[in-house]
mmCIF file of C-alpha atoms in Angstrom:
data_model
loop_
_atom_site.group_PDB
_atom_site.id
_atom_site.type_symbol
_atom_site.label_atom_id
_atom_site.label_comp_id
_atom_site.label_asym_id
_atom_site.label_seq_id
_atom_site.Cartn_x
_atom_site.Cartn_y
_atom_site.Cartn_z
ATOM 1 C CA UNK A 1 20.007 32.195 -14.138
ATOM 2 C CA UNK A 2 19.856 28.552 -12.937
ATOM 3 C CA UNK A 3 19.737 28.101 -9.060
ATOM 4 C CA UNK A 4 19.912 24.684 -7.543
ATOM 5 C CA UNK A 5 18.611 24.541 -3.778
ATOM 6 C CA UNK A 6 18.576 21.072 -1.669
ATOM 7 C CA UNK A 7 16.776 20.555 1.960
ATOM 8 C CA UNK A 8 17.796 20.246 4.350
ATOM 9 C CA UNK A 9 21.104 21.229 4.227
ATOM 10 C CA UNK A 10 22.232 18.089 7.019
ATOM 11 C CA UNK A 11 19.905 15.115 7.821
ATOM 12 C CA UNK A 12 21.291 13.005 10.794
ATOM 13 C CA UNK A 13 19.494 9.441 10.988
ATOM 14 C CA UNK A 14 19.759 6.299 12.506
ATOM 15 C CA UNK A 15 21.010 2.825 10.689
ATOM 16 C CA UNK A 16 18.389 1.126 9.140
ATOM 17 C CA UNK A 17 16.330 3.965 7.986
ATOM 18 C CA UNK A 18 14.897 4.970 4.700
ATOM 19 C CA UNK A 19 15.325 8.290 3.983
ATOM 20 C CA UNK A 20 14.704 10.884 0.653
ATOM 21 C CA UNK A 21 16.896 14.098 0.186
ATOM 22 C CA UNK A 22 15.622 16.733 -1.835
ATOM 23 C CA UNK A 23 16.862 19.125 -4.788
ATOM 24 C CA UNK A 24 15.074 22.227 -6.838
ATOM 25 C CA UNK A 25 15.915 24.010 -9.803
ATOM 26 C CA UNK A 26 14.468 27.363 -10.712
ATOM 27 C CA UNK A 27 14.721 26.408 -14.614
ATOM 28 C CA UNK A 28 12.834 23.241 -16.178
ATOM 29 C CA UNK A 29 14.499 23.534 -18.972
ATOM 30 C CA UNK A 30 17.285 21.244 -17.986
ATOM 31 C CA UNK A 31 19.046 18.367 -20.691
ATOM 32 C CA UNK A 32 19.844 15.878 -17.360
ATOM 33 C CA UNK A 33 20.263 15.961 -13.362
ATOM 34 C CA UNK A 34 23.320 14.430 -11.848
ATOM 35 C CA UNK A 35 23.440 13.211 -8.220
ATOM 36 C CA UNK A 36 26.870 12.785 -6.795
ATOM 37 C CA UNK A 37 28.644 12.210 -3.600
ATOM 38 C CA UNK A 38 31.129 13.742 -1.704
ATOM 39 C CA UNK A 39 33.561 12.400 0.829
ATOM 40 C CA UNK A 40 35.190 15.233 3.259
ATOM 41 C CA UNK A 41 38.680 16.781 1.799
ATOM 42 C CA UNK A 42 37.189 14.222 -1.430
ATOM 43 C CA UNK A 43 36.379 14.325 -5.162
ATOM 44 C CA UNK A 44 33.298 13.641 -6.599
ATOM 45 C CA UNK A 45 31.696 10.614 -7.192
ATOM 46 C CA UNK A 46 28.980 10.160 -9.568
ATOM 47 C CA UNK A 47 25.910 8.066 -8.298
ATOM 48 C CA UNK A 48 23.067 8.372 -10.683
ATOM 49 C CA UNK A 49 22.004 10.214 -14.159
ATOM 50 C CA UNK A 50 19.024 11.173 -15.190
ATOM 51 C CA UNK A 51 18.353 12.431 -18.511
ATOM 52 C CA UNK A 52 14.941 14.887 -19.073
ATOM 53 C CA UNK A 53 13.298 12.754 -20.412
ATOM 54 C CA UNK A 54 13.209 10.159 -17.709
ATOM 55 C CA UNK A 55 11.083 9.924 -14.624
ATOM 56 C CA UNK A 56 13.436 7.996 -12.377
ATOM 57 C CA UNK A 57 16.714 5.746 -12.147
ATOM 58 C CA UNK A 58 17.924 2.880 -9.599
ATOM 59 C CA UNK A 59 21.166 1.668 -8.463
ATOM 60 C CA UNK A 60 20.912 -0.727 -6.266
ATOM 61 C CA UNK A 61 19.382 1.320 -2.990
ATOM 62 C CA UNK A 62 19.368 4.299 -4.565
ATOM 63 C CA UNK A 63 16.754 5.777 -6.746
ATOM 64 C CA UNK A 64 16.319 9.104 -7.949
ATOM 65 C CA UNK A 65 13.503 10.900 -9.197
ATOM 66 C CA UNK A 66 12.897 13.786 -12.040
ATOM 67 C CA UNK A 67 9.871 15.885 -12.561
ATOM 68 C CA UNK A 68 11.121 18.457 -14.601
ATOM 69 C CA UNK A 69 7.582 20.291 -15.141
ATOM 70 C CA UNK A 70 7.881 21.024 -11.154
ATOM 71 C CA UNK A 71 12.035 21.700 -10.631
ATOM 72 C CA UNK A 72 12.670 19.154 -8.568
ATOM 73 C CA UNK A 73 14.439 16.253 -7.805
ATOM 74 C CA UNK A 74 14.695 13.340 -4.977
ATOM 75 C CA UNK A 75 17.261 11.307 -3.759
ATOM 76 C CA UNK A 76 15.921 8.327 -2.167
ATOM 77 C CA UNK A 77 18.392 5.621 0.036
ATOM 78 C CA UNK A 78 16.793 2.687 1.043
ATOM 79 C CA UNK A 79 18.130 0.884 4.505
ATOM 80 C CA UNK A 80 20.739 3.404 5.147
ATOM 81 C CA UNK A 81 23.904 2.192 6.480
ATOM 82 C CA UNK A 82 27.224 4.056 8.112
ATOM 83 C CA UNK A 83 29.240 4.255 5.077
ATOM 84 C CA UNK A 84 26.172 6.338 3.533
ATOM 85 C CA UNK A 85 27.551 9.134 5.469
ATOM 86 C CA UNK A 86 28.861 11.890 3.153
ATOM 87 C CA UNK A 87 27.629 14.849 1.591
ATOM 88 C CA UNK A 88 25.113 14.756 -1.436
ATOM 89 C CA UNK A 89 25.643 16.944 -4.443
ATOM 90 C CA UNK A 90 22.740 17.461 -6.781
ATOM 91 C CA UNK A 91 23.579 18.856 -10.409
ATOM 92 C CA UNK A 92 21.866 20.110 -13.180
ATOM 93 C CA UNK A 93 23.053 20.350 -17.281
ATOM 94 C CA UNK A 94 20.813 22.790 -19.076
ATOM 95 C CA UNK A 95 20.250 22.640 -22.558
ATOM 96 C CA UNK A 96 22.587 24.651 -24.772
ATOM 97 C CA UNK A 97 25.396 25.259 -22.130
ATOM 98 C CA UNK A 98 27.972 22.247 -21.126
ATOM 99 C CA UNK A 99 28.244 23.770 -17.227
ATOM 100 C CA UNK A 100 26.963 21.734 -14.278
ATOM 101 C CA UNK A 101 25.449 23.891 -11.884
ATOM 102 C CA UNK A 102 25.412 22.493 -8.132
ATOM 103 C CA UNK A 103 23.327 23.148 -5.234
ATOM 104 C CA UNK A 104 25.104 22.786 -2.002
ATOM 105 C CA UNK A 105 24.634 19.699 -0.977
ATOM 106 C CA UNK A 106 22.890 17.507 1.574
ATOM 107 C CA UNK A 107 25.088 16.550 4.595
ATOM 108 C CA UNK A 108 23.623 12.626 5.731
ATOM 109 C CA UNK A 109 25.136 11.175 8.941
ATOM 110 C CA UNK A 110 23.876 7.901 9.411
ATOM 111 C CA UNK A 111 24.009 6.938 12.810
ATOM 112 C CA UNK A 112 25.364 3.056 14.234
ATOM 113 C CA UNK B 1 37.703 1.225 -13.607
ATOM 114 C CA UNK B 2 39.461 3.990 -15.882
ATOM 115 C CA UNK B 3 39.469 7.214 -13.649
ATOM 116 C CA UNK B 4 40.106 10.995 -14.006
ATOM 117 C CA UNK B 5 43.619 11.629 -11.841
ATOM 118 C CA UNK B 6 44.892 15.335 -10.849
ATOM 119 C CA UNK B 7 48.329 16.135 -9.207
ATOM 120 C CA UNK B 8 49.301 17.450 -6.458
ATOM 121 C CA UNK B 9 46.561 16.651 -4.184
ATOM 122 C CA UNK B 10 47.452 20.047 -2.290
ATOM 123 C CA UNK B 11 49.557 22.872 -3.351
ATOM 124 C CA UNK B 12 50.342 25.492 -0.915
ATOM 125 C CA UNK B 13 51.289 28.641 -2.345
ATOM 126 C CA UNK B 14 52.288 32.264 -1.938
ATOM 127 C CA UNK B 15 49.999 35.123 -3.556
ATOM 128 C CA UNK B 16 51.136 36.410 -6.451
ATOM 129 C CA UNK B 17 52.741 33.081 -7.476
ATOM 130 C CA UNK B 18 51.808 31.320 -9.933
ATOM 131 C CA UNK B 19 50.705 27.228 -9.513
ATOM 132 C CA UNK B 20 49.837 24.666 -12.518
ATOM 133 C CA UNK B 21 47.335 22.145 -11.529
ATOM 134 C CA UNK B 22 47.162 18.681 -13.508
ATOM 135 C CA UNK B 23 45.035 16.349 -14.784
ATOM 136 C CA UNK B 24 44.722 13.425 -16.450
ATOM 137 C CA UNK B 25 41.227 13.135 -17.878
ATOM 138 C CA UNK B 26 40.136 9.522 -18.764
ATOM 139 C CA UNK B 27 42.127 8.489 -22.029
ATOM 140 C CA UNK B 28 39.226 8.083 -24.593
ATOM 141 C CA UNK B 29 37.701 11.224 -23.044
ATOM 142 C CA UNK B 30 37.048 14.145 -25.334
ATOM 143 C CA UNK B 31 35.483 16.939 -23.012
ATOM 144 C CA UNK B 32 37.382 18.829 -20.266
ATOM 145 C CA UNK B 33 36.411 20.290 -17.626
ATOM 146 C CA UNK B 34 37.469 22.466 -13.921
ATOM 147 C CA UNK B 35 35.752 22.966 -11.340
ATOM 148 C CA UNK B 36 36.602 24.819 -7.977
ATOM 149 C CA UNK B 37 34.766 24.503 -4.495
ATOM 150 C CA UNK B 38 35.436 27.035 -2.167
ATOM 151 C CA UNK B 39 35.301 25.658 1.242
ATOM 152 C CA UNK B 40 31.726 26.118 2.557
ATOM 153 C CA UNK B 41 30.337 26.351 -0.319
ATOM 154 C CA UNK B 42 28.738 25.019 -4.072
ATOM 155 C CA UNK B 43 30.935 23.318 -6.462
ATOM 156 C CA UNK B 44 31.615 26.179 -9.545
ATOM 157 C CA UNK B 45 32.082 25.621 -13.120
ATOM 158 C CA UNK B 46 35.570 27.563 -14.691
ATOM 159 C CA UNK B 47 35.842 25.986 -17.747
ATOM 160 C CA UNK B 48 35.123 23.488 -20.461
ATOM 161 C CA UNK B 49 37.963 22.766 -23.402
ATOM 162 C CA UNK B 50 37.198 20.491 -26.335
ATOM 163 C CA UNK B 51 39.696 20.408 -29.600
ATOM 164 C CA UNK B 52 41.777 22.572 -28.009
ATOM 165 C CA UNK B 53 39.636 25.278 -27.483
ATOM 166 C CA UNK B 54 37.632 27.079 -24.411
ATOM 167 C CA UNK B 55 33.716 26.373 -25.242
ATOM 168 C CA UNK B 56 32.429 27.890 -22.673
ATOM 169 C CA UNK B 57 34.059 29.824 -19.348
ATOM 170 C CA UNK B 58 32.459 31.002 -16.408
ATOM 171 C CA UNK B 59 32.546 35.123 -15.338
ATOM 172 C CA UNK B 60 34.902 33.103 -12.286
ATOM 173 C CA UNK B 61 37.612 31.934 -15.341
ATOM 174 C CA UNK B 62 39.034 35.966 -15.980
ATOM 175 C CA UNK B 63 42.920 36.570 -17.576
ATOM 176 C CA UNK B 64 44.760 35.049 -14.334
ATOM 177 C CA UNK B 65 43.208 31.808 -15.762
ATOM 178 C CA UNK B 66 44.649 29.568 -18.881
ATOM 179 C CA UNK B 67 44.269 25.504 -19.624
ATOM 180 C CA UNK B 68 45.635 23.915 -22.121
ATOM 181 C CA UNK B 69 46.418 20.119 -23.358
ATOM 182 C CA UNK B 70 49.810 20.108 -23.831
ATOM 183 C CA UNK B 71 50.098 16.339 -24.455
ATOM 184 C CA UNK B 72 47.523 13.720 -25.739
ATOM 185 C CA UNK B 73 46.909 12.865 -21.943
ATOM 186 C CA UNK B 74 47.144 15.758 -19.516
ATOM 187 C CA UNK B 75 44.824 18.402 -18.890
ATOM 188 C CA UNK B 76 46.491 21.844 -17.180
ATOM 189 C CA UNK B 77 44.857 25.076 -15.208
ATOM 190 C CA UNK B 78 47.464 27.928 -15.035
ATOM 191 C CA UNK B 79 46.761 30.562 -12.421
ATOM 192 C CA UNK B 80 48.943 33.536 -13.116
ATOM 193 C CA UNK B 81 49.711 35.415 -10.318
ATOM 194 C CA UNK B 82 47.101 33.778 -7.213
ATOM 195 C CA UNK B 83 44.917 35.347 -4.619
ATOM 196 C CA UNK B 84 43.774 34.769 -1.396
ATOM 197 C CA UNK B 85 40.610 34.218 -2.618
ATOM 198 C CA UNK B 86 41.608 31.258 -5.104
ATOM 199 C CA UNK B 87 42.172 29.123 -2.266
ATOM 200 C CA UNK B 88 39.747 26.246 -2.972
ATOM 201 C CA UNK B 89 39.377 22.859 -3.810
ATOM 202 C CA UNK B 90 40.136 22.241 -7.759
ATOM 203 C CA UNK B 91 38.345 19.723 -9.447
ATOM 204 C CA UNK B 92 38.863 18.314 -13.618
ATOM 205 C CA UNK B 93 36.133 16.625 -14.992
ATOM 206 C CA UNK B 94 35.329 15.132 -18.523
ATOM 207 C CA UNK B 95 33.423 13.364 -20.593
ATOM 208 C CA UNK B 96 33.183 10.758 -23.819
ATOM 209 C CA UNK B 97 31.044 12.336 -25.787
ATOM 210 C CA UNK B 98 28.043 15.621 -25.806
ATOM 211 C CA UNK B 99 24.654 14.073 -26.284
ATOM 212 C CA UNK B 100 22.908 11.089 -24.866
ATOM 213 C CA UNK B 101 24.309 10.576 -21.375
ATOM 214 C CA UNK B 102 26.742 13.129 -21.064
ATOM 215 C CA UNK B 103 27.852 12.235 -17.573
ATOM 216 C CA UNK B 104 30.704 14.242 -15.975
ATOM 217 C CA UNK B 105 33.356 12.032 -14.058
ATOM 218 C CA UNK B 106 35.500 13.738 -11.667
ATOM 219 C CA UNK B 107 39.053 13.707 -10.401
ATOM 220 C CA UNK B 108 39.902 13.745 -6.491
ATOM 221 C CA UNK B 109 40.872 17.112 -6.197
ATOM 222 C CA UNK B 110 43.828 19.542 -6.298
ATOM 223 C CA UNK B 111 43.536 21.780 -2.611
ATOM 224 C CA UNK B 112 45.123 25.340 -3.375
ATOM 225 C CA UNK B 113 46.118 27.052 -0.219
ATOM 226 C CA UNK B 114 47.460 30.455 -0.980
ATOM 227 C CA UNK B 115 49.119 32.132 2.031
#
């Protein structure tokens, strides 16, 4: 059965700083890993996709990173800023089912 | 920017009631899906609908649960007769199209209190 884990489970920081959060999965056999975030009381919003076969993908200060061989995943925010404060959902899609199947999240405060 | 919509925000309920929660997936959307988040804890898949059919259900998604598409645009979870413990944040998703991509958008949220 698929587990996804992600350290640590809050990161507080101050503005300005770069910081990476982190996400495993027990099975490599995964189709694509989604990273999303979440707002308190808030939906979901999707920030980057990353299909298996790919080693990373960029949106503007964001970039994520696969390797599927070792189960893991990184989340990587450049110059954080205020607004970055939320919580950070990582996802997996495994091959064969249509599920997502979330860790629990990564809680940022980014400090003024 | 089209975007999945779900209605009410938050539905308080008594147990043994029984609550509809809507959605309107995004309109050239083809794959349906809900989600619940208990509070505290990971995001849970229920259920995934495509031609009007369940592919695929969770162990979570027992007899107290239906969904169905009654229209060309709305997207419904039935919960019979509710619990305590379905209190929890509700979430539809969907998607264009399986294969390449295959990114899941999300509504806002439905909260379920059940008193």
């Amino acid at each position: 059965k698929q587990e996804v884990t992600q350290i640590p489970a809050a990161l507080s920081v101050p503005e300005g700083e770069n910081l990476v959060l982190n996400c495993s999965f027990t099975d490599s056999a995964i189709y694509n890993l989604q990273w999303f975030r979440q707002d308190p009381g808030k939906g979901l919003t999707s920030l980057l996709l990353i299909q298996s076969s790919q080693r990373e993908q960029t949106s503007g200060r964001l970039n994520a990173s696969l390797d599927k061989s070792s189960g893991r995943s990184t989340l990587y925010i450049a110059a954080s800023q205020p607004g970055d404060s939320a919580t950070y959902l990582c996802a997996v899609k495994e091959g064969g089912s249509e599920k997502l199947v979330f860790g629990k999240g990564t809680k940022l405060t980014v400090n003024p | 920017e089209p975007e999945v919509t779900q209605t009410p925000s938050h539905q308080v309920t008594q147990m043994g009631q029984e609550v509809i929660l809507r959605c309107v997936p995004i309109s050239n959307h083809l794959y349906f899906y809900w989600y619940r988040q208990i509070l505290g804890q990971k995001v849970e898949f229920l259920v995934s609908f495509y031609n009007n059919e369940i592919s695929e259900k969770s162990e979570i998604f027992d007899d107290q649960f239906s969904v169905e598409r009654p229209d060309g645009s709305n997207f419904t979870l039935k919960i019979r007769s509710t619990k305590l413990e379905d209190s929890a944040m509700y979430f539809c998703a969907s998607i264009r199209l399986l294969g390449a991509g295959y990114e899941q958008y999300f509504g806002p949220g439905t909260r379920l209190t059940v008193t």
